[in-house]
mmCIF file of C-alpha atoms and ligand atoms in Angstrom:
data_model
loop_
_atom_site.group_PDB
_atom_site.id
_atom_site.type_symbol
_atom_site.label_atom_id
_atom_site.label_comp_id
_atom_site.label_asym_id
_atom_site.label_seq_id
_atom_site.Cartn_x
_atom_site.Cartn_y
_atom_site.Cartn_z
ATOM 1 C CA MET A 1 -36.668 -28.053 -7.236
ATOM 2 C CA ALA A 2 -34.828 -25.903 -4.579
ATOM 3 C CA HIS A 3 -31.373 -27.509 -5.690
ATOM 4 C CA LEU A 4 -31.811 -26.106 -9.106
ATOM 5 C CA LEU A 5 -31.205 -22.702 -7.692
ATOM 6 C CA LYS A 6 -27.899 -23.841 -6.004
ATOM 7 C CA GLY A 7 -25.858 -23.678 -9.144
ATOM 8 C CA LEU A 8 -26.790 -19.735 -9.569
ATOM 9 C CA ALA A 9 -24.573 -17.236 -8.565
ATOM 10 C CA GLN A 10 -24.839 -15.743 -4.858
ATOM 11 C CA PRO A 11 -22.986 -13.183 -3.258
ATOM 12 C CA GLU A 12 -20.076 -14.160 -1.082
ATOM 13 C CA ILE A 13 -19.579 -10.844 0.483
ATOM 14 C CA THR A 14 -21.837 -8.817 2.598
ATOM 15 C CA GLU A 15 -22.074 -5.329 1.607
ATOM 16 C CA SER A 16 -20.977 -2.420 3.394
ATOM 17 C CA VAL A 17 -19.584 1.110 3.755
ATOM 18 C CA ILE A 18 -16.441 1.136 5.024
ATOM 19 C CA PRO A 19 -13.965 4.581 5.789
ATOM 20 C CA TYR A 20 -11.299 4.532 3.052
ATOM 21 C CA GLY A 21 -8.604 5.072 5.645
ATOM 22 C CA LYS A 22 -9.638 1.500 7.245
ATOM 23 C CA LEU A 23 -9.790 -0.510 3.570
ATOM 24 C CA ASP A 24 -6.464 -2.573 2.748
ATOM 25 C CA ALA A 25 -3.534 -0.640 1.237
ATOM 26 C CA THR A 26 -3.885 -2.595 -1.868
ATOM 27 C CA VAL A 27 -7.908 -1.719 -2.095
ATOM 28 C CA GLN A 28 -6.539 1.910 -1.749
ATOM 29 C CA GLU A 29 -4.155 1.882 -4.613
ATOM 30 C CA LEU A 30 -6.932 0.044 -6.799
ATOM 31 C CA LEU A 31 -9.161 3.360 -5.948
ATOM 32 C CA CYS A 32 -6.307 5.745 -6.756
ATOM 33 C CA ALA A 33 -5.954 4.195 -9.799
ATOM 34 C CA ALA A 34 -9.267 4.558 -10.693
ATOM 35 C CA TYR A 35 -9.430 8.123 -9.915
ATOM 36 C CA VAL A 36 -6.639 8.964 -11.935
ATOM 37 C CA VAL A 37 -7.749 7.321 -14.947
ATOM 38 C CA ARG A 38 -11.069 8.682 -14.565
ATOM 39 C CA GLN A 39 -9.264 12.189 -15.457
ATOM 40 C CA CYS A 40 -8.710 10.894 -18.865
ATOM 41 C CA ALA A 41 -12.489 10.187 -19.693
ATOM 42 C CA TYR A 42 -13.813 11.273 -23.139
ATOM 43 C CA ALA A 43 -17.352 12.550 -22.159
ATOM 44 C CA PRO A 44 -18.178 15.511 -23.635
ATOM 45 C CA TYR A 45 -21.917 14.583 -24.029
ATOM 46 C CA SER A 46 -22.793 13.567 -20.584
ATOM 47 C CA ASN A 47 -20.099 15.038 -18.984
ATOM 48 C CA PHE A 48 -20.256 12.153 -16.425
ATOM 49 C CA LYS A 49 -16.522 11.212 -16.129
ATOM 50 C CA VAL A 50 -15.915 7.499 -14.814
ATOM 51 C CA GLY A 51 -12.864 5.528 -13.666
ATOM 52 C CA SER A 52 -12.169 1.654 -12.979
ATOM 53 C CA ALA A 53 -9.543 -0.525 -12.165
ATOM 54 C CA PHE A 54 -9.511 -4.158 -12.114
ATOM 55 C CA ARG A 55 -6.690 -5.961 -10.371
ATOM 56 C CA ALA A 56 -5.595 -9.233 -12.092
ATOM 57 C CA LYS A 57 -4.978 -12.497 -10.200
ATOM 58 C CA ILE A 58 -1.837 -13.100 -11.623
ATOM 59 C CA ASN A 59 0.987 -10.212 -10.495
ATOM 60 C CA ASN A 60 -1.582 -8.229 -8.727
ATOM 61 C CA GLN A 61 -1.547 -6.023 -11.656
ATOM 62 C CA ILE A 62 -3.756 -2.995 -12.046
ATOM 63 C CA PHE A 63 -5.576 -2.413 -15.399
ATOM 64 C CA THR A 64 -7.362 0.928 -15.684
ATOM 65 C CA GLY A 65 -9.929 2.365 -17.778
ATOM 66 C CA CYS A 66 -12.317 5.256 -18.428
ATOM 67 C CA ASN A 67 -15.233 5.903 -20.316
ATOM 68 C CA VAL A 68 -14.877 6.788 -23.963
ATOM 69 C CA GLU A 69 -17.950 8.570 -25.702
ATOM 70 C CA ASN A 70 -19.279 8.865 -28.921
ATOM 71 C CA ALA A 71 -21.428 11.335 -30.982
ATOM 72 C CA ALA A 72 -23.524 8.228 -31.755
ATOM 73 C CA PHE A 73 -23.782 7.696 -28.100
ATOM 74 C CA THR A 74 -24.244 3.663 -28.329
ATOM 75 C CA PRO A 75 -20.500 2.974 -29.193
ATOM 76 C CA THR A 76 -19.896 4.582 -25.940
ATOM 77 C CA ALA A 77 -17.743 2.615 -23.839
ATOM 78 C CA CYS A 78 -17.856 2.394 -19.899
ATOM 79 C CA ALA A 79 -14.970 2.683 -17.438
ATOM 80 C CA GLU A 80 -15.297 -0.876 -16.244
ATOM 81 C CA ARG A 81 -15.612 -2.189 -19.858
ATOM 82 C CA THR A 82 -12.542 -0.369 -20.805
ATOM 83 C CA ALA A 83 -10.602 -1.748 -17.998
ATOM 84 C CA LEU A 84 -11.313 -5.203 -18.402
ATOM 85 C CA THR A 85 -11.519 -5.140 -21.988
ATOM 86 C CA LYS A 86 -7.626 -4.033 -21.894
ATOM 87 C CA ALA A 87 -6.855 -6.479 -19.304
ATOM 88 C CA ILE A 88 -7.999 -9.522 -21.135
ATOM 89 C CA SER A 89 -6.379 -8.157 -24.289
ATOM 90 C CA GLU A 90 -3.199 -8.133 -22.304
ATOM 91 C CA GLY A 91 -3.829 -11.955 -21.358
ATOM 92 C CA TYR A 92 -5.399 -11.162 -17.912
ATOM 93 C CA GLN A 93 -8.609 -13.196 -17.433
ATOM 94 C CA GLN A 94 -9.328 -13.240 -13.458
ATOM 95 C CA PHE A 95 -9.530 -10.743 -10.934
ATOM 96 C CA SER A 96 -9.310 -10.284 -7.154
ATOM 97 C CA THR A 97 -10.726 -6.677 -6.915
ATOM 98 C CA GLY A 98 -12.108 -3.992 -8.858
ATOM 99 C CA ALA A 99 -13.093 -0.355 -8.034
ATOM 100 C CA VAL A 100 -15.303 2.337 -9.894
ATOM 101 C CA VAL A 101 -15.207 5.877 -8.831
ATOM 102 C CA ALA A 102 -17.486 8.962 -10.182
ATOM 103 C CA TYR A 103 -19.102 11.741 -8.893
ATOM 104 C CA LYS A 104 -22.941 12.250 -8.355
ATOM 105 C CA PRO A 105 -24.108 14.287 -5.203
ATOM 106 C CA GLU A 106 -25.161 12.422 -2.205
ATOM 107 C CA VAL A 107 -24.907 8.964 -3.503
ATOM 108 C CA PHE A 108 -22.928 6.215 -4.516
ATOM 109 C CA ILE A 109 -22.477 5.395 -8.159
ATOM 110 C CA SER A 110 -23.343 2.145 -9.539
ATOM 111 C CA PRO A 111 -22.189 0.465 -12.357
ATOM 112 C CA CYS A 112 -24.612 0.017 -15.364
ATOM 113 C CA GLY A 113 -26.565 -3.248 -16.291
ATOM 114 C CA VAL A 114 -24.360 -4.124 -19.190
ATOM 115 C CA CYS A 115 -21.071 -3.492 -16.945
ATOM 116 C CA ARG A 116 -22.362 -5.781 -14.276
ATOM 117 C CA GLN A 117 -23.108 -8.602 -17.106
ATOM 118 C CA PHE A 118 -19.359 -8.049 -18.457
ATOM 119 C CA ILE A 119 -17.846 -8.146 -15.037
ATOM 120 C CA ARG A 120 -19.481 -11.232 -14.176
ATOM 121 C CA GLU A 121 -18.238 -13.060 -17.027
ATOM 122 C CA PHE A 122 -15.014 -12.826 -15.570
ATOM 123 C CA ALA A 123 -16.171 -13.758 -11.937
ATOM 124 C CA GLY A 124 -16.480 -17.400 -13.116
ATOM 125 C CA ASN A 125 -17.383 -19.441 -9.989
ATOM 126 C CA THR A 126 -15.714 -16.685 -7.395
ATOM 127 C CA ASP A 127 -17.209 -13.250 -6.162
ATOM 128 C CA ILE A 128 -15.140 -10.241 -7.117
ATOM 129 C CA PRO A 129 -15.106 -7.910 -4.195
ATOM 130 C CA ILE A 130 -15.912 -4.069 -5.862
ATOM 131 C CA TYR A 131 -15.233 -0.826 -4.277
ATOM 132 C CA ILE A 132 -17.156 1.905 -5.162
ATOM 133 C CA ALA A 133 -16.154 5.625 -3.932
ATOM 134 C CA GLN A 134 -17.104 9.314 -5.139
ATOM 135 C CA ALA A 135 -14.423 11.278 -7.019
ATOM 136 C CA LEU A 136 -14.218 14.951 -5.619
ATOM 137 C CA ASP A 137 -12.565 16.862 -8.543
ATOM 138 C CA GLU A 138 -11.112 19.339 -5.813
ATOM 139 C CA ARG A 139 -8.537 16.335 -4.587
ATOM 140 C CA SER A 140 -5.199 16.076 -5.797
ATOM 141 C CA PRO A 141 -4.187 12.991 -8.224
ATOM 142 C CA GLU A 142 -1.821 12.044 -5.249
ATOM 143 C CA GLU A 143 -4.140 12.089 -2.630
ATOM 144 C CA PRO A 144 -7.492 11.782 -4.014
ATOM 145 C CA PHE A 145 -8.992 10.287 -0.905
ATOM 146 C CA ASN A 146 -9.370 11.309 2.662
ATOM 147 C CA SER A 147 -9.304 8.403 5.312
ATOM 148 C CA ASP A 148 -12.963 9.020 6.162
ATOM 149 C CA ASP A 149 -14.377 9.058 2.701
ATOM 150 C CA PRO A 150 -17.051 6.486 2.702
ATOM 151 C CA VAL A 151 -16.362 3.424 0.277
ATOM 152 C CA LEU A 152 -19.010 1.090 -0.535
ATOM 153 C CA CYS A 153 -17.763 -2.444 -0.464
ATOM 154 C CA THR A 154 -20.146 -4.497 -2.513
ATOM 155 C CA SER A 155 -19.343 -7.328 -5.054
ATOM 156 C CA ILE A 156 -20.218 -8.524 -8.473
ATOM 157 C CA PHE A 157 -22.634 -11.220 -7.230
ATOM 158 C CA ASN A 158 -24.452 -8.469 -5.232
ATOM 159 C CA LEU A 159 -24.559 -6.104 -8.266
ATOM 160 C CA LEU A 160 -26.134 -9.122 -10.270
ATOM 161 C CA PRO A 161 -27.404 -12.052 -8.436
ATOM 162 C CA LYS A 162 -28.329 -14.718 -9.853
ATOM 163 C CA SER A 163 -26.795 -13.805 -13.249
ATOM 164 C CA PHE A 164 -26.955 -15.200 -16.344
ATOM 165 C CA HIS A 165 -23.739 -17.615 -17.483
ATOM 166 C CA THR A 166 -23.510 -20.602 -19.490
ATOM 167 C CA TYR A 167 -20.382 -22.488 -18.093
HETATM 168 N N1 THU B 201 -20.572 5.083 -17.628
HETATM 169 C C1 THU B 201 -19.507 4.164 -17.091
HETATM 170 O O1 THU B 201 -18.507 4.665 -16.960
HETATM 171 N N2 THU B 201 -20.033 3.084 -16.148
HETATM 172 C C2 THU B 201 -21.225 2.890 -15.755
HETATM 173 O O2 THU B 201 -21.386 1.735 -14.862
HETATM 174 C C3 THU B 201 -22.135 3.717 -15.971
HETATM 175 C C4 THU B 201 -22.312 4.832 -16.886
HETATM 176 C C5 THU B 201 -20.437 6.206 -18.329
HETATM 177 C C6 THU B 201 -21.352 5.933 -19.501
HETATM 178 C C7 THU B 201 -21.322 7.856 -19.988
HETATM 179 O O3 THU B 201 -19.991 7.981 -20.816
HETATM 180 C C8 THU B 201 -21.319 8.345 -18.979
HETATM 181 O O4 THU B 201 -21.236 7.459 -17.870
HETATM 182 C C9 THU B 201 -22.762 8.572 -18.645
HETATM 183 O O5 THU B 201 -23.967 7.691 -18.493
#
């Protein structure tokens, strides 16, 4: 029966916390893009601003998104889904990396369940590394992170193991 488990997505990456300064420059660039777009968040109800960025495999192009809330609450779009929806609608469906930034004291923020499933859709059979960092409002958009800022390096198959997928 164990063979039935083999087709289920399993993490390809071991989660770790790495100082920002030790990350690859392409990952630093992605995190900075997420920080910058977070400033556009429309979050008058929660006041919780989130920024996200995904790098497409083709052209290494970065797509960014922020959360967009709504008075009726349910129509709210999370930052991750905004970024991916922008990318998909521009013709990009495969992603090498993703980033999410927000601020909650003393803890990394972690993508909601709906966003995990949404990201997973575009992973296919290959895990997508996801980098999560705390965004501090007092930092400048030119230099939003310090080299010793902790970054959670995880992946969509870590965040959503054994996920639902039909093909
Ligand atoms: N939010 C995101 O943008 N991404 C997540 O993964 C979790 C939640 C947003 C939705 C809402 O605008 C605010 O954070 C508070 O829930």
